[in-house]
XYZ file of C-alpha atoms in Angstrom:
770
model
C 11.653 -147.880 67.811
C 9.925 -147.060 71.106
C 11.630 -144.904 73.722
C 10.555 -144.022 77.218
C 9.605 -140.562 78.381
C 12.658 -140.398 80.659
C 15.015 -141.500 77.877
C 13.718 -138.730 75.643
C 13.989 -136.069 78.369
C 17.519 -137.170 79.298
C 18.541 -137.033 75.651
C 17.383 -133.446 75.317
C 18.727 -132.171 78.693
C 22.115 -133.057 80.162
C 25.006 -130.707 80.850
C 24.363 -128.835 77.603
C 20.603 -128.606 76.953
C 19.230 -128.959 73.467
C 20.661 -130.685 70.352
C 22.549 -128.037 68.358
C 25.391 -125.537 68.676
C 27.360 -123.170 66.441
C 30.890 -124.185 65.450
C 33.209 -121.616 63.850
C 34.701 -122.533 60.459
C 37.682 -120.240 60.813
C 40.308 -120.089 63.615
C 39.986 -117.458 66.331
C 42.992 -118.167 68.532
C 45.194 -115.079 68.189
C 44.880 -111.289 68.063
C 45.368 -111.491 64.303
C 42.521 -113.982 63.992
C 40.296 -111.725 66.024
C 41.050 -108.713 63.828
C 40.167 -110.787 60.725
C 37.026 -112.364 62.143
C 35.652 -109.060 63.398
C 36.756 -105.468 63.219
C 38.689 -104.082 61.307
C 39.103 -107.028 58.809
C 35.410 -107.858 58.538
C 34.773 -104.526 56.787
C 36.400 -105.772 53.578
C 33.926 -108.561 52.712
C 31.086 -106.183 53.748
C 32.185 -103.708 51.134
C 32.505 -106.405 48.480
C 28.965 -107.676 49.227
C 27.658 -104.074 49.029
C 29.074 -103.820 45.515
C 27.883 -107.317 44.492
C 25.171 -109.012 46.607
C 26.030 -112.423 45.126
C 29.360 -112.210 46.916
C 27.463 -113.037 50.084
C 27.731 -116.646 48.938
C 31.491 -116.228 48.625
C 32.256 -114.503 51.930
C 29.514 -115.761 54.275
C 27.798 -119.010 55.193
C 24.521 -118.017 53.526
C 24.879 -120.556 50.738
C 24.788 -123.425 53.256
C 22.297 -121.979 55.715
C 18.602 -122.909 55.951
C 15.911 -121.477 58.244
C 13.522 -124.045 59.751
C 10.445 -121.869 60.344
C 7.431 -122.876 62.423
C 4.605 -121.419 64.504
C 3.928 -124.741 66.236
C 0.283 -125.074 65.080
C 0.586 -128.634 63.750
C 3.447 -130.304 65.570
C 3.812 -134.046 64.707
C 0.885 -135.782 66.364
C 0.657 -133.147 69.103
C -1.424 -130.531 67.313
C -1.249 -126.815 68.121
C 1.187 -126.687 71.079
C 2.621 -123.312 70.225
C 5.917 -122.007 68.877
C 8.023 -122.446 72.015
C 6.841 -126.018 72.730
C 7.639 -126.941 69.119
C 11.262 -125.812 69.410
C 12.663 -129.316 70.193
C 11.252 -130.532 66.906
C 12.824 -127.683 64.987
C 16.183 -128.372 66.654
C 15.749 -132.023 65.696
C 15.164 -130.979 62.128
C 18.427 -128.990 62.257
C 20.262 -132.121 63.476
C 18.957 -134.110 60.536
C 19.908 -131.413 57.997
C 23.452 -131.435 59.339
C 23.869 -135.187 59.864
C 22.578 -136.315 56.508
C 23.531 -133.467 54.116
C 25.941 -131.163 56.022
C 23.494 -128.276 55.777
C 23.581 -125.656 58.556
C 20.347 -124.532 60.173
C 18.883 -121.837 62.400
C 15.491 -122.756 63.855
C 13.036 -119.855 63.829
C 9.951 -120.221 66.025
C 7.363 -117.464 65.302
C 4.827 -116.774 68.039
C 1.899 -115.991 65.768
C -1.164 -117.631 64.269
C -1.427 -114.935 61.567
C -0.129 -116.209 58.181
C 0.670 -112.654 57.097
C 3.008 -112.177 60.046
C 4.841 -115.457 59.249
C 5.183 -114.376 55.625
C 6.533 -110.960 56.630
C 9.125 -112.474 59.033
C 10.435 -114.851 56.317
C 10.634 -112.052 53.718
C 12.625 -109.807 56.106
C 15.023 -112.703 56.851
C 15.783 -113.443 53.205
C 19.287 -111.829 53.284
C 20.295 -114.268 56.089
C 19.441 -117.603 54.498
C 20.013 -119.689 51.386
C 16.650 -121.433 51.832
C 13.560 -121.750 54.064
C 12.051 -124.983 55.292
C 8.485 -124.440 56.613
C 7.584 -126.879 59.327
C 4.575 -127.904 61.402
C 2.207 -125.120 60.235
C -1.449 -126.079 60.092
C -3.470 -126.402 56.884
C -4.719 -124.449 55.009
C -2.426 -121.686 56.329
C 0.640 -123.652 55.210
C -0.539 -123.675 51.564
C -1.115 -119.905 51.500
C 2.163 -119.132 53.283
C 4.274 -121.254 50.951
C 2.519 -119.919 47.862
C 3.081 -116.314 48.827
C 6.694 -116.836 49.816
C 7.497 -118.674 46.574
C 6.011 -115.728 44.614
C 7.952 -113.052 46.518
C 11.295 -114.618 47.462
C 14.357 -115.504 45.437
C 15.495 -118.437 47.609
C 14.016 -121.982 47.849
C 10.927 -122.261 50.075
C 9.818 -125.787 50.890
C 7.058 -127.023 53.230
C 8.384 -130.417 54.217
C 5.156 -131.667 55.809
C 3.553 -131.422 52.367
C 6.227 -132.258 49.869
C 8.580 -134.440 51.845
C 5.974 -137.121 52.477
C 4.815 -136.845 48.855
C 8.291 -137.277 47.410
C 9.243 -140.304 49.510
C 5.874 -142.069 49.285
C 5.870 -141.307 45.566
C 9.047 -143.307 45.183
C 7.513 -146.160 47.139
C 4.423 -145.944 44.886
C 6.430 -146.192 41.683
C 8.333 -149.243 42.898
C 5.277 -150.917 44.476
C 3.392 -150.623 41.215
C 6.374 -151.996 39.293
C 6.496 -155.032 41.583
C 2.775 -155.846 41.219
C 2.743 -154.986 37.512
C 0.142 -152.195 37.546
C -0.041 -149.019 35.424
C -0.044 -145.829 37.455
C -2.485 -144.230 35.035
C -5.055 -146.955 35.634
C -4.914 -147.556 39.405
C -7.540 -146.323 41.844
C -6.023 -144.412 44.787
C -7.811 -143.550 48.052
C -6.441 -140.887 50.383
C -7.515 -140.715 53.985
C -6.423 -137.353 55.388
C -6.947 -134.074 53.520
C -4.451 -131.924 55.373
C -1.191 -130.525 54.034
C 0.502 -133.898 53.496
C -2.562 -135.662 52.060
C -3.294 -133.039 49.398
C 0.368 -132.596 48.519
C 0.735 -136.381 48.100
C -2.315 -136.492 45.865
C -1.019 -133.680 43.643
C 2.438 -135.328 43.454
C 0.919 -138.691 42.489
C -0.909 -136.889 39.657
C 2.366 -135.476 38.449
C 3.832 -138.977 38.552
C 1.072 -140.237 36.239
C -1.982 -141.028 38.341
C -5.289 -139.731 36.957
C -7.071 -137.133 39.051
C -10.392 -138.816 38.271
C -9.020 -142.079 39.786
C -8.275 -140.456 43.149
C -10.773 -140.346 46.028
C -9.961 -138.023 48.925
C -11.418 -138.639 52.390
C -11.233 -136.554 55.539
C -12.928 -136.601 58.969
C -16.290 -135.885 57.280
C -15.995 -138.798 54.833
C -15.476 -138.692 51.067
C -14.743 -135.319 49.435
C -17.410 -135.107 46.731
C -18.749 -132.444 44.409
C -21.361 -130.267 46.139
C -20.165 -131.019 49.716
C -20.230 -127.922 51.867
C -18.951 -129.016 55.265
C -15.215 -128.776 55.933
C -14.310 -127.848 52.382
C -11.649 -125.472 51.034
C -10.109 -124.577 47.693
C -7.435 -127.256 47.956
C -9.936 -130.061 48.638
C -12.224 -128.908 45.843
C -9.585 -129.941 43.284
C -10.155 -133.573 44.253
C -13.924 -133.459 44.733
C -15.416 -136.337 42.706
C -18.918 -136.756 41.313
C -19.741 -139.928 43.200
C -22.350 -141.541 45.464
C -19.627 -142.974 47.718
C -19.607 -141.314 51.159
C -17.442 -143.403 53.490
C -13.880 -144.617 53.612
C -15.019 -148.253 53.709
C -16.934 -147.745 50.418
C -14.012 -145.844 48.846
C -11.371 -148.541 49.458
C -13.505 -151.381 48.093
C -11.716 -152.456 44.914
C -9.066 -149.772 45.274
C -5.456 -150.511 44.254
C -3.737 -148.036 46.617
C -4.515 -146.652 50.036
C -2.553 -143.588 51.256
C -3.202 -142.760 54.857
C -2.174 -139.461 56.457
C -4.744 -139.478 59.181
C -5.076 -141.283 62.535
C -4.340 -144.621 64.208
C -6.745 -147.403 63.312
C -8.529 -145.602 60.505
C -8.057 -148.589 58.163
C -9.573 -151.880 59.323
C -8.704 -155.453 58.318
C -12.053 -155.686 56.555
C -11.250 -152.631 54.474
C -7.896 -154.098 53.434
C -9.594 -157.412 52.542
C -11.966 -155.538 50.211
C -9.215 -153.977 48.148
C -8.092 -155.097 44.701
C -5.522 -157.956 44.271
C -1.987 -157.005 45.293
C -3.076 -153.860 47.158
C -0.581 -151.192 48.201
C -1.204 -149.686 51.648
C 0.699 -146.610 52.829
C -0.348 -146.264 56.490
C 1.709 -143.130 57.276
C 0.006 -141.753 60.387
C 2.527 -140.940 63.160
C 3.396 -142.316 65.612
C 0.838 -145.113 65.059
C -0.274 -146.100 61.567
C -3.818 -146.417 60.234
C -3.261 -150.193 60.322
C -0.312 -152.089 61.698
C 1.975 -154.156 59.507
C 0.931 -157.304 61.367
C -2.745 -156.737 60.900
C -2.455 -155.901 57.202
C -0.376 -159.024 56.518
C -2.779 -161.159 58.587
C -5.685 -160.390 56.328
C -3.873 -160.201 52.944
C -0.691 -162.071 52.127
C -0.428 -160.177 48.881
C -0.458 -156.720 50.404
C 2.462 -154.349 50.129
C 2.564 -152.056 53.163
C 4.615 -148.991 54.096
C 4.395 -147.000 57.291
C 6.190 -144.169 59.060
C 7.725 -146.505 61.617
C 11.351 -147.685 61.625
C 10.444 -151.073 63.171
C 8.463 -152.061 60.065
C 9.670 -152.551 56.457
C 9.272 -149.684 54.000
C 9.569 -146.733 56.341
C 8.320 -143.534 54.714
C 10.635 -141.119 56.508
C 10.906 -137.485 55.401
C 14.622 -137.524 56.264
C 15.045 -139.267 52.905
C 13.962 -136.026 51.304
C 14.511 -132.550 52.751
C 18.266 -132.677 53.606
C 19.211 -133.891 50.156
C 16.719 -131.723 48.247
C 18.060 -128.608 49.968
C 21.654 -129.843 49.418
C 21.123 -129.986 45.710
C 19.160 -126.716 45.618
C 21.725 -124.769 47.665
C 24.702 -126.035 45.642
C 23.292 -124.556 42.408
C 21.864 -121.526 44.249
C 18.369 -122.338 43.070
C 15.744 -119.627 43.384
C 13.011 -122.203 44.023
C 12.311 -125.898 44.519
C 10.022 -126.551 41.626
C 7.916 -129.564 40.681
C 10.584 -131.001 38.344
C 13.086 -130.991 41.204
C 10.613 -132.856 43.432
C 9.946 -135.392 40.676
C 13.692 -135.863 40.210
C 14.065 -136.585 43.910
C 11.275 -139.179 43.786
C 12.754 -140.976 40.773
C 16.271 -140.905 42.250
C 15.033 -142.656 45.416
C 13.006 -145.158 43.403
C 16.025 -146.031 41.272
C 18.392 -146.250 44.160
C 16.222 -148.854 45.870
C 16.922 -151.256 42.989
C 20.658 -151.081 43.526
C 22.599 -153.544 45.711
C 22.434 -152.411 49.332
C 25.792 -151.875 51.107
C 26.587 -154.223 54.013
C 27.092 -151.202 56.249
C 23.451 -150.227 55.772
C 22.265 -153.780 56.500
C 24.321 -153.794 59.715
C 22.843 -150.451 60.760
C 19.389 -152.002 60.623
C 20.343 -155.367 62.079
C 19.550 -157.427 59.011
C 21.653 -159.743 56.850
C 20.311 -158.543 53.516
C 18.061 -155.904 51.974
C 16.877 -156.522 48.447
C 14.448 -154.670 46.129
C 10.987 -156.179 46.581
C 7.785 -156.046 48.593
C 9.668 -155.463 51.895
C 12.163 -152.952 50.473
C 10.552 -150.331 48.247
C 12.660 -147.301 49.164
C 16.182 -146.763 50.504
C 16.924 -146.611 54.199
C 17.684 -143.222 55.728
C 21.172 -144.297 56.780
C 22.138 -145.320 53.257
C 25.029 -142.921 52.480
C 24.358 -143.151 48.740
C 21.149 -141.195 49.030
C 23.144 -137.980 49.243
C 24.854 -138.511 45.916
C 21.801 -139.866 44.057
C 19.168 -137.415 45.287
C 21.156 -134.199 45.621
C 22.700 -134.548 42.187
C 19.271 -135.371 40.663
C 17.778 -132.264 42.235
C 20.689 -130.075 41.138
C 20.450 -131.378 37.574
C 16.708 -130.689 37.440
C 17.244 -127.165 38.813
C 19.754 -126.447 36.022
C 17.563 -128.058 33.409
C 14.495 -126.001 34.342
C 16.275 -122.657 34.663
C 16.007 -121.964 38.392
C 19.723 -122.515 39.063
C 21.869 -119.392 39.346
C 25.065 -121.405 39.341
C 25.891 -124.120 36.799
C 28.001 -127.061 37.902
C 29.597 -130.082 36.300
C 27.543 -133.027 37.624
C 30.438 -135.510 37.606
C 32.610 -133.166 39.631
C 29.600 -132.410 41.873
C 29.109 -136.087 42.684
C 32.793 -136.327 43.629
C 32.284 -133.320 45.903
C 29.258 -135.028 47.510
C 31.339 -138.162 48.029
C 33.737 -136.121 50.220
C 30.825 -135.157 52.492
C 30.298 -138.908 53.179
C 33.480 -139.004 55.240
C 37.220 -139.300 54.860
C 37.227 -143.074 54.515
C 34.842 -142.895 51.586
C 37.004 -140.228 50.009
C 40.210 -142.220 50.515
C 38.599 -145.374 49.046
C 37.340 -143.433 46.003
C 40.897 -142.201 45.350
C 41.926 -145.713 44.492
C 38.622 -146.494 42.717
C 39.101 -143.544 40.368
C 42.620 -144.693 39.584
C 41.425 -148.256 38.930
C 38.726 -146.973 36.569
C 41.360 -145.485 34.345
C 42.503 -148.969 33.274
C 40.389 -151.864 34.693
C 42.217 -155.184 35.042
C 41.191 -158.865 35.218
C 40.873 -159.964 38.839
C 40.379 -163.636 39.746
C 38.157 -164.606 42.704
C 38.694 -168.198 43.901
C 35.488 -167.936 46.036
C 33.259 -167.509 43.013
C 30.077 -168.809 44.616
C 30.217 -166.583 47.686
C 27.401 -164.072 48.088
C 29.571 -161.146 49.057
C 31.990 -161.836 46.230
C 29.137 -161.989 43.683
C 27.621 -158.729 44.936
C 31.003 -157.016 44.966
C 31.742 -158.173 41.422
C 28.448 -156.727 40.311
C 29.563 -153.347 41.705
C 32.999 -153.744 40.134
C 31.485 -154.281 36.702
C 28.900 -151.446 37.002
C 31.515 -148.962 38.172
C 34.027 -150.181 35.611
C 36.706 -150.878 38.282
C 37.700 -154.390 37.285
C 36.860 -157.337 35.018
C 35.981 -160.200 37.395
C 36.889 -163.864 36.843
C 34.868 -166.205 39.089
C 36.331 -169.594 39.861
C 33.961 -172.508 40.463
C 31.260 -174.667 38.974
C 29.375 -172.575 36.434
C 25.985 -174.101 37.224
C 26.379 -173.428 40.945
C 27.597 -169.877 40.430
C 24.751 -169.103 38.025
C 22.211 -170.591 40.409
C 23.594 -168.648 43.349
C 23.588 -165.398 41.337
C 19.956 -166.053 40.278
C 18.920 -166.536 43.899
C 20.609 -163.288 44.843
C 19.237 -161.329 41.890
C 22.794 -160.566 40.771
C 23.471 -160.251 37.050
C 26.621 -161.992 35.830
C 26.963 -159.828 32.787
C 30.515 -158.576 32.422
C 31.972 -161.442 34.488
C 33.771 -164.603 33.321
C 33.357 -167.961 34.991
C 36.220 -170.468 34.944
C 35.774 -173.997 36.286
C 39.183 -175.267 37.385
C 38.047 -178.888 36.974
C 37.143 -178.339 33.321
C 39.605 -175.648 32.257
C 41.495 -176.177 28.998
C 44.564 -174.672 30.689
C 44.666 -177.290 33.431
C 47.371 -179.369 31.797
C 49.595 -176.358 31.074
C 49.143 -175.090 34.599
C 50.001 -178.463 36.117
C 53.245 -178.680 34.134
C 54.239 -175.110 35.077
C 53.377 -175.765 38.747
C 55.519 -178.892 38.674
C 58.393 -176.867 37.190
C 58.080 -174.249 39.968
C 57.798 -176.717 42.843
C 59.666 -179.876 41.680
C 62.606 -179.151 44.029
C 60.176 -178.691 46.887
C 58.860 -182.261 46.778
C 56.027 -181.775 44.320
C 55.503 -184.407 41.612
C 53.638 -183.839 38.353
C 50.683 -185.886 39.699
C 50.619 -183.819 42.884
C 50.734 -180.656 40.843
C 47.668 -181.807 38.914
C 45.893 -182.592 42.203
C 46.800 -179.221 43.789
C 45.001 -177.383 41.013
C 41.715 -178.531 42.622
C 42.519 -175.911 45.248
C 41.061 -172.736 43.726
C 43.648 -170.519 45.436
C 46.291 -172.561 43.673
C 44.482 -172.393 40.375
C 43.879 -168.626 40.735
C 47.517 -168.093 41.599
C 48.534 -169.996 38.462
C 46.247 -167.807 36.394
C 48.006 -164.721 37.692
C 51.451 -166.326 37.271
C 50.697 -167.282 33.664
C 49.241 -163.875 32.811
C 45.632 -165.106 32.380
C 44.604 -162.798 35.210
C 46.134 -159.600 36.516
C 45.395 -159.953 40.212
C 43.929 -162.343 42.807
C 41.622 -161.477 45.681
C 40.466 -164.136 48.140
C 39.935 -164.894 51.801
C 36.267 -164.278 52.849
C 35.749 -167.978 53.578
C 39.298 -169.031 54.534
C 42.039 -168.467 57.009
C 44.785 -166.028 56.059
C 47.539 -168.710 55.664
C 45.405 -170.851 53.348
C 45.018 -167.934 50.985
C 48.505 -166.510 51.001
C 50.577 -169.714 50.976
C 49.787 -170.766 47.362
C 50.473 -167.193 46.242
C 53.883 -167.157 47.941
C 54.792 -170.552 46.356
C 53.638 -169.623 42.876
C 53.555 -165.863 42.345
C 56.283 -165.101 44.825
C 57.765 -161.860 46.023
C 58.931 -158.800 44.111
C 62.509 -158.807 42.942
C 64.850 -157.519 45.654
C 62.504 -158.206 48.557
C 62.765 -160.956 51.091
C 59.414 -160.444 52.871
C 55.839 -159.680 52.079
C 54.037 -157.574 54.614
C 50.597 -156.228 55.445
C 49.356 -152.649 55.760
C 46.152 -151.018 56.971
C 44.981 -147.587 56.018
C 43.414 -146.098 59.178
C 41.087 -143.114 58.877
C 40.280 -141.383 62.169
C 37.041 -139.651 63.111
C 38.850 -136.325 62.622
C 39.622 -137.239 59.032
C 43.287 -137.982 59.493
C 44.769 -140.805 57.375
C 47.526 -143.138 58.645
C 49.299 -146.154 57.190
C 50.184 -148.921 59.723
C 52.494 -151.912 59.024
C 53.296 -154.725 59.376
C 49.876 -155.706 60.622
C 49.516 -159.131 59.048
C 52.580 -161.261 58.177
C 55.948 -160.957 59.953
C 55.960 -161.865 63.627
C 59.459 -160.606 64.599
C 60.902 -158.681 61.713
C 64.658 -157.883 61.651
C 66.057 -154.464 60.975
C 66.437 -155.342 57.319
C 62.826 -156.574 57.248
C 61.670 -153.280 58.759
C 63.436 -151.430 55.987
C 61.476 -153.344 53.345
C 58.207 -152.920 55.240
C 58.762 -149.144 55.551
C 59.656 -148.713 51.880
C 56.624 -150.700 50.706
C 54.289 -148.802 53.054
C 55.641 -145.412 52.001
C 55.033 -146.466 48.372
C 51.467 -147.446 49.316
C 50.924 -144.015 50.863
C 51.963 -142.365 47.651
C 49.433 -144.486 45.737
C 46.780 -142.838 47.926
C 48.237 -139.432 47.016
C 49.722 -138.974 50.484
C 53.274 -137.737 51.017
C 54.727 -140.302 53.482
C 56.312 -139.178 56.776
C 57.596 -142.431 58.298
C 57.950 -143.001 62.016
C 59.786 -146.137 63.153
C 57.969 -146.881 66.376
C 59.281 -148.263 69.621
C 58.716 -147.877 73.358
C 61.471 -145.225 73.635
C 62.514 -142.183 71.670
C 65.929 -141.458 70.159
C 68.108 -143.659 72.361
C 66.398 -143.054 75.697
C 66.420 -146.738 76.498
C 69.130 -149.327 75.637
C 67.285 -152.452 74.611
C 67.656 -154.920 71.712
C 64.313 -153.882 70.178
C 65.313 -150.193 70.337
C 68.656 -151.038 68.777
C 66.911 -152.962 65.972
C 64.645 -150.016 65.158
C 67.535 -147.496 65.227
C 69.517 -149.698 62.847
C 66.484 -149.870 60.513
C 66.313 -146.051 60.466
C 69.987 -145.862 59.433
C 69.473 -148.409 56.675
C 66.317 -146.623 55.478
C 68.088 -143.271 55.140
C 70.753 -145.033 53.088
C 68.215 -146.943 50.967
C 66.080 -143.840 50.181
C 67.742 -140.551 51.180
C 64.693 -138.574 50.027
C 62.272 -140.411 52.310
C 61.141 -138.458 55.401
C 61.804 -140.993 58.175
C 62.929 -140.902 61.735
C 63.044 -142.960 64.976
C 63.073 -144.837 67.092
C 60.157 -142.839 68.583
C 57.146 -143.563 70.675
C 53.728 -143.515 68.984
C 52.298 -140.586 70.973
C 55.272 -138.406 70.201
C 55.361 -139.418 66.537
C 51.789 -138.116 66.182
C 52.397 -134.851 68.033
C 53.942 -132.038 65.840
C 54.261 -129.863 68.919
C 56.263 -132.392 70.891
C 58.560 -133.082 67.900
C 59.147 -129.362 67.371
C 59.784 -128.576 71.047
C 61.641 -131.653 72.239
C 63.224 -133.052 69.086
C 63.971 -130.084 66.791
C 66.545 -132.212 65.000
C 63.888 -134.721 63.839
C 62.724 -134.749 60.191
C 59.177 -135.587 61.211
C 57.947 -132.041 60.972
C 54.118 -132.012 61.058
C 53.945 -135.471 62.644
C 54.053 -138.905 61.096
C 51.459 -140.498 58.854
C 53.222 -143.827 58.216
C 53.715 -145.884 61.389
C 56.072 -148.871 61.272
C 55.840 -151.135 64.256
C 58.711 -153.207 65.678
C 56.729 -156.439 65.583
C 53.450 -157.972 64.466
C 51.937 -158.139 67.917
C 52.049 -154.410 68.525
C 50.944 -153.518 65.018
C 47.982 -155.918 64.905
C 46.766 -154.973 68.374
C 47.046 -151.231 67.714
C 45.118 -151.497 64.480
C 42.254 -153.452 65.996
C 42.105 -151.246 69.101
C 41.905 -148.079 67.021
C 38.923 -149.452 65.116
C 37.110 -150.445 68.300
C 37.996 -147.825 70.905
C 38.689 -144.657 68.902
C 36.100 -145.330 66.220
C 38.674 -145.249 63.443
C 37.854 -146.953 60.135
C 40.209 -149.356 58.458
C 40.927 -150.134 54.832
C 42.743 -153.422 54.353
C 44.625 -155.538 54.906
C 46.753 -154.594 51.920
C 49.338 -157.179 51.081
C 52.641 -155.613 49.972
C 55.723 -157.036 48.305
C 54.274 -159.602 45.901
C 55.589 -159.719 42.348
C 52.014 -159.670 41.086
C 48.947 -158.354 42.962
C 47.531 -160.708 45.581
C 45.250 -159.405 48.318
C 43.779 -161.322 51.226
C 40.350 -160.370 52.527
C 39.263 -160.616 56.138
C 36.478 -163.126 56.648
C 34.377 -160.301 58.040
C 34.889 -158.074 54.997
C 31.806 -156.251 53.663
C 30.917 -155.845 50.039
C 32.161 -152.236 50.160
C 35.459 -153.335 51.695
C 35.944 -156.011 49.019
C 35.394 -153.371 46.346
C 38.003 -151.127 47.976
C 40.579 -153.928 48.201
C 39.937 -154.907 44.557
C 40.495 -151.303 43.483
C 43.899 -151.419 45.236
C 44.635 -154.689 43.426
C 43.833 -153.123 40.104
C 46.097 -150.153 40.799
C 48.792 -152.692 41.781
C 48.277 -154.431 38.461
C 48.506 -151.148 36.559
C 51.928 -150.565 38.128
C 52.826 -154.194 37.544
C 52.826 -153.473 33.786
C 55.789 -151.154 34.442
C 58.108 -152.780 36.897
C 56.874 -156.078 38.327
C 58.866 -159.280 37.578
C 56.998 -162.543 38.239
C 59.803 -165.058 38.143
C 62.210 -164.292 41.023
C 64.140 -167.082 42.772
C 63.940 -166.697 46.530
C 65.934 -168.258 49.308
C 63.354 -167.602 51.972
C 59.578 -167.577 52.167
C 57.769 -165.303 54.581
C 56.485 -166.507 57.880
C 52.740 -167.094 57.708
C 50.454 -166.006 60.512
C 46.703 -165.841 60.867
C 45.385 -162.382 60.189
C 42.221 -162.886 62.216
């Protein structure tokens, strides 16, 4: 993506220049805090570290702190601009470390061209950091500096310009060769660019299985061959070939792979045309590649091309490597980042690219779908799963190869990494882990839908549920084939051909005969898949129903209300959203979906159901009954209704923490409650918010998501005798998975106390969710 000079300067300046700051992790608000943060309290951890140096990881931030070290001699495409001029790049590196892997960074710019001085500075700083990332240091100095530091230091040292590009492009190479059906040990590879990145990539490709004798290295003087004197060094000598070839054009003729780490325009259309069938071209020069995507495709339709640019497919971006590699290394206190850890990172990225891509990632890049193939060889940088896949692979390799000082349980570690992805992800995984304990059969009336099929694949692979897809088997199988989605572990049921159709029709007639439904009409209604799916749940042939991505809310819920009905003792179903704020707070809002003007008795049921839902998410409910006044300040029928609901709630469940009526701002402010309403039971503020009507609840939920940047999980339908959940038509695959997990947990509880056949005098009002 291109940006103007002024845009870049404005981004880096502003009222607070630069891109990074230091944020304390402990409070410093009182005299006591001050005495703990500094003298005299700080002396205690100092003495403990003096006795046991490893306690520095326990009492300081060293274990999550990396130094980004540079002398500014090889900055991006700018060359030797000096240490100070390179500082914006190093600050940018710090931003990426923090944003993608929650690693803290100090940038260290060293004003020296002497490798020995850089080595000495890093060695002296070892007590401060958990790792060192060398950045933008010219070759061959960078090789020598990294080698010496790795020999003399007991923390990971990693030159990203070398190894980052190697690791990410290596993943692209493995997948590209798999797609074109070529053996890595037999392909001919040509490198153009013999600097730090070029030589590191070549060495890494050898470790991945390429043969050194099949690699030709080119630089500004042409082919690196045995006996050449000009522009040679020890590192180039390792790839010097005995050959008569002297130019890049000669070298690429018949080659299978081109890896460019050189300059714009170095690879011509004619050169690409001369390569072997199904050539792989990595044009990784920045900011402009050796050949553009358009030019490469124009001369070869069978070419697979990757570049360093985000506006082309297959971006080789180092941010896919260094944050996650250091995350894994730091978390096991590795003393080095060895070759096995780098290989593990490459293979983790290659394998992740073959997984279904979350809708959130597709939206971030403005595309409808990303699928493993010629245009998608490696994951995108904003794919949140990279953290779990790559960091855990690196940590495992560190433990396996003996450089880890701390051993960890990998399953627990992945759960820890999940928490770093954000509170919404953590909240969703709470229900997923519960669902995995006892997966249930979930029926999907929209069996041919792309998002449903992709979600079901995830449900099977993660052992969350056992999906039942309703629809024509041939159409579902054809659609799955087009999408590259395996149907293994799923069951397809065609309502038109089901052997249960007659039994279902008779039962449906029995249920609805006093509502004007004849036996013939019951038979006809089974053509509606929501009706058929509801009958499966009613008859015990499925444990839960999830539907709605292609239909309006009423069309999905009405058959369920007529067939599955409400839980015994309830008169209303209701809808709840779990709202996760940017600060990581979790709230439960209801009724957001069903009841337009609930009575006081209805509010009681809604509050009890929502409190129960909060407990399922392992949250202790503190229920605020919301209104536009607090504790009798205004005399109005709505306020009276809410006050009456509070009285009834305290009678219905004396143990429940509930109060009101109260305004939303005050309900969320512990200080206001403590100072103005000391009699209130809402100590600490509310986390369950019950609105007086549908209008206010629905509007508040949608506004929070749009204006405050909160994230929603839901809608969650509450009060049914068996689990039924209605999806929004805009639901992503990840959101479908989350809702299904809730449905499975519902079904697990259903085994204990749900009763399917409950006569009801009233059916809930139906309103459109969207």
